[in-house]
Short mmCIF file of N, CA and C in Angstrom, two decimals:
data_model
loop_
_atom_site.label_atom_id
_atom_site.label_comp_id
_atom_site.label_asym_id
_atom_site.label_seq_id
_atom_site.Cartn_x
_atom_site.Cartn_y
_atom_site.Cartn_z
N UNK M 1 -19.95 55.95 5.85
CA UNK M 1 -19.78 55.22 4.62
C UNK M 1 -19.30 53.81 4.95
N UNK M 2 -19.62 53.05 4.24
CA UNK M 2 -19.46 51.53 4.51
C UNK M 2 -18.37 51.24 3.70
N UNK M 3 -17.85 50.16 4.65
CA UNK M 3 -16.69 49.68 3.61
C UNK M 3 -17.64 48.73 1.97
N UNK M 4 -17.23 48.60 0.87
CA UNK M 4 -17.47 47.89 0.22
C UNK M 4 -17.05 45.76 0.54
N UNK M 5 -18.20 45.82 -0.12
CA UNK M 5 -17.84 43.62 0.35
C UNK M 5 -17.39 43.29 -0.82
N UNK M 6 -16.26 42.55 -0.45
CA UNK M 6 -15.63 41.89 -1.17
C UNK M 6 -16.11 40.55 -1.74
N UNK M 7 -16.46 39.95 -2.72
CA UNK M 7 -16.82 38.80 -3.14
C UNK M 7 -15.64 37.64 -2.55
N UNK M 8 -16.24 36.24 -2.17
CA UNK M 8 -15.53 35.16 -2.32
C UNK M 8 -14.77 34.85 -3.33
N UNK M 9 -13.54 34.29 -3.11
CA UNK M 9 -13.05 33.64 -4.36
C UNK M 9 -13.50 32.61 -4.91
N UNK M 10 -13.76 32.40 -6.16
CA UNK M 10 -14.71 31.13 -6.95
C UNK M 10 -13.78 30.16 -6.86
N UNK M 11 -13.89 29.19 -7.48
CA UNK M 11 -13.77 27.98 -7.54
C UNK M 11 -12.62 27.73 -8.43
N UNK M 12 -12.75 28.45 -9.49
CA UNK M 12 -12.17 28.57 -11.08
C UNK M 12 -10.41 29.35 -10.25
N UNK M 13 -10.95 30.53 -9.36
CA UNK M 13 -9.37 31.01 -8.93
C UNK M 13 -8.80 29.83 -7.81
N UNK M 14 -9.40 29.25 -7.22
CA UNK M 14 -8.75 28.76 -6.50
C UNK M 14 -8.18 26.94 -7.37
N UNK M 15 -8.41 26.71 -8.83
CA UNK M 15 -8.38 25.65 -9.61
C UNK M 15 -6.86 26.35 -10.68
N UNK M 16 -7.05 27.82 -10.94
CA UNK M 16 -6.34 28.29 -11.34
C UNK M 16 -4.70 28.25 -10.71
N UNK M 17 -4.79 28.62 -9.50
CA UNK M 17 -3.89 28.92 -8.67
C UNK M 17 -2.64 27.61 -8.60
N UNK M 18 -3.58 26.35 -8.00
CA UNK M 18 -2.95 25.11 -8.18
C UNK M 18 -2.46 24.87 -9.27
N UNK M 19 -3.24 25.13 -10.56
CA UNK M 19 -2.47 24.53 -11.76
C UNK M 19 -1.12 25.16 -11.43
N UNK M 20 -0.98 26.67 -11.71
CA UNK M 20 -0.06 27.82 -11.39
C UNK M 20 1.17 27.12 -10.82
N UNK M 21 0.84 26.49 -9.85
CA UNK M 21 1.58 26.19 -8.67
C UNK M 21 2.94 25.01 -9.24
N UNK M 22 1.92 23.92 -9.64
CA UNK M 22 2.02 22.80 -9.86
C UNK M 22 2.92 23.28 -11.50
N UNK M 23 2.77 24.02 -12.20
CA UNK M 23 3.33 24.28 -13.49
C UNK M 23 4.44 25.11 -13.03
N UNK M 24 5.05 25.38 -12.29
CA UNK M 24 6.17 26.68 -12.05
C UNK M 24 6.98 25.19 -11.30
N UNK M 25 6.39 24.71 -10.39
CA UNK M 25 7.43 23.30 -9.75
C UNK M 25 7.66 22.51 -10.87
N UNK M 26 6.90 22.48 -12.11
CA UNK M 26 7.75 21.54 -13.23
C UNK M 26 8.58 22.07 -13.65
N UNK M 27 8.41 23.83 -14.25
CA UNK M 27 9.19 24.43 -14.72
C UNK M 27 10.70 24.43 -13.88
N UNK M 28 10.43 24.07 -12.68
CA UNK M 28 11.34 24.76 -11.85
C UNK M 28 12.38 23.64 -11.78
N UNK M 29 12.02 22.55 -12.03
CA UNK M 29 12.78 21.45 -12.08
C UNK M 29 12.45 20.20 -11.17
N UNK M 30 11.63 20.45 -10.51
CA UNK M 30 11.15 19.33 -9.56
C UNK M 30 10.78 18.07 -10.33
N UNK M 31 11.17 16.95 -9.55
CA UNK M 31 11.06 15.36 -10.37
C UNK M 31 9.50 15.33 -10.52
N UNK M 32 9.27 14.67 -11.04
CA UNK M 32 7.31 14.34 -11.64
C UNK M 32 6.72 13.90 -9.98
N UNK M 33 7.57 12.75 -9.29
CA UNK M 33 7.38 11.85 -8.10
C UNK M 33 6.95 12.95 -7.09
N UNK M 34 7.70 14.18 -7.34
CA UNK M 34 7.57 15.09 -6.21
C UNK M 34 6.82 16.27 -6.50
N UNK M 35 6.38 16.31 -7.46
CA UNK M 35 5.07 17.18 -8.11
C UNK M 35 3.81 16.79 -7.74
N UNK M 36 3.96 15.46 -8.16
CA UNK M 36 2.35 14.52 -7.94
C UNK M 36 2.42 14.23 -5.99
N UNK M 37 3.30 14.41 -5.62
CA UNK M 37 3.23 14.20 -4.26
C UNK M 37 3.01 16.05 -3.55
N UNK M 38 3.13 16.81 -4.14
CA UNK M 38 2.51 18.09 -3.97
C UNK M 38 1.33 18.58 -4.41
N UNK M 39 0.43 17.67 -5.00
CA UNK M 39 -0.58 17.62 -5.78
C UNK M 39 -1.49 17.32 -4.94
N UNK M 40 -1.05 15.68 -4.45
CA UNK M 40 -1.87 15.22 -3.33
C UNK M 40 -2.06 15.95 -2.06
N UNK M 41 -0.95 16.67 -1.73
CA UNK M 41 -0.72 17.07 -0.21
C UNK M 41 -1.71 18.20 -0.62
N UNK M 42 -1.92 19.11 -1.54
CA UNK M 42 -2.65 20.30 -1.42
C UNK M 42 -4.29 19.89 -1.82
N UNK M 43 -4.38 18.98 -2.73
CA UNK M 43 -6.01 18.20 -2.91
C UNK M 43 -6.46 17.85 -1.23
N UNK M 44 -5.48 17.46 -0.54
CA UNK M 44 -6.13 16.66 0.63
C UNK M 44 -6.41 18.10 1.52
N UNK M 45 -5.54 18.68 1.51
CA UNK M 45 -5.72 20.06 2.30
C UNK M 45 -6.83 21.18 1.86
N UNK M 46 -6.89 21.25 0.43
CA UNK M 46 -8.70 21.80 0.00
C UNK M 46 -9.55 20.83 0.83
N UNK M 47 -9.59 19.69 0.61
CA UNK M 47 -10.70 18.95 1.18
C UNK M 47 -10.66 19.00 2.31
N UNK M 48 -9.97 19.42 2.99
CA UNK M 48 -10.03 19.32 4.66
C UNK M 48 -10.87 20.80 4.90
N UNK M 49 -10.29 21.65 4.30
CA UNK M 49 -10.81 23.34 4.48
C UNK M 49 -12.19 23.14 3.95
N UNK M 50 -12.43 22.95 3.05
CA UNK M 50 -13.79 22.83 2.19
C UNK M 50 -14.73 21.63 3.16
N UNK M 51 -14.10 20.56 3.98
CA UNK M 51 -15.22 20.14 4.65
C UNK M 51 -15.25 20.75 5.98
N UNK M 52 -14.22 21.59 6.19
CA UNK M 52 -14.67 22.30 8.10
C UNK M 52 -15.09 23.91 7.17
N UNK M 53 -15.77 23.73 6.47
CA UNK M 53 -16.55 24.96 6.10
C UNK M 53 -18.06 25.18 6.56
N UNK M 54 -18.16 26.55 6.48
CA UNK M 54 -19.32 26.90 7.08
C UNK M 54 -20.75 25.99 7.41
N UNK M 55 -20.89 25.28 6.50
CA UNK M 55 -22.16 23.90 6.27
C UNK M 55 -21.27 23.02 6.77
N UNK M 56 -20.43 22.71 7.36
CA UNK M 56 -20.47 21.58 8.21
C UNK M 56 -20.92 21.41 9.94
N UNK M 57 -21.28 20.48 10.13
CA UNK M 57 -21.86 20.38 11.67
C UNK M 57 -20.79 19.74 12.92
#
């Protein structure tokens, strides 16, 4: 018997997640300066993963 395949995560969970993220550090008390600077650091880090992905050469 085979294991079952698991689907990729879409786009939408991984858009979800960040908001998530980013809304619990406001809640949590973090200054705006240091929200939007956790914003950037994780945008730049999708884009790094998403361009050493499989289609890249």
């Amino acid at each position: 018997m085979s294991a079952p395949s698991v689907p990729p995560p879409s786009r939408r969970t991984w858009a979800a997640a960040f908001t998530a993220v980013l809304v619990l550090a406001l809640n949590q008390g973090w200054a705006a300066a240091d929200v939007i600077r956790l914003a950037a650091a994780v945008l730049v880090l999708i884009a790094l993963i998403a361009g050493a992905g499989p289609n890249s050469e």
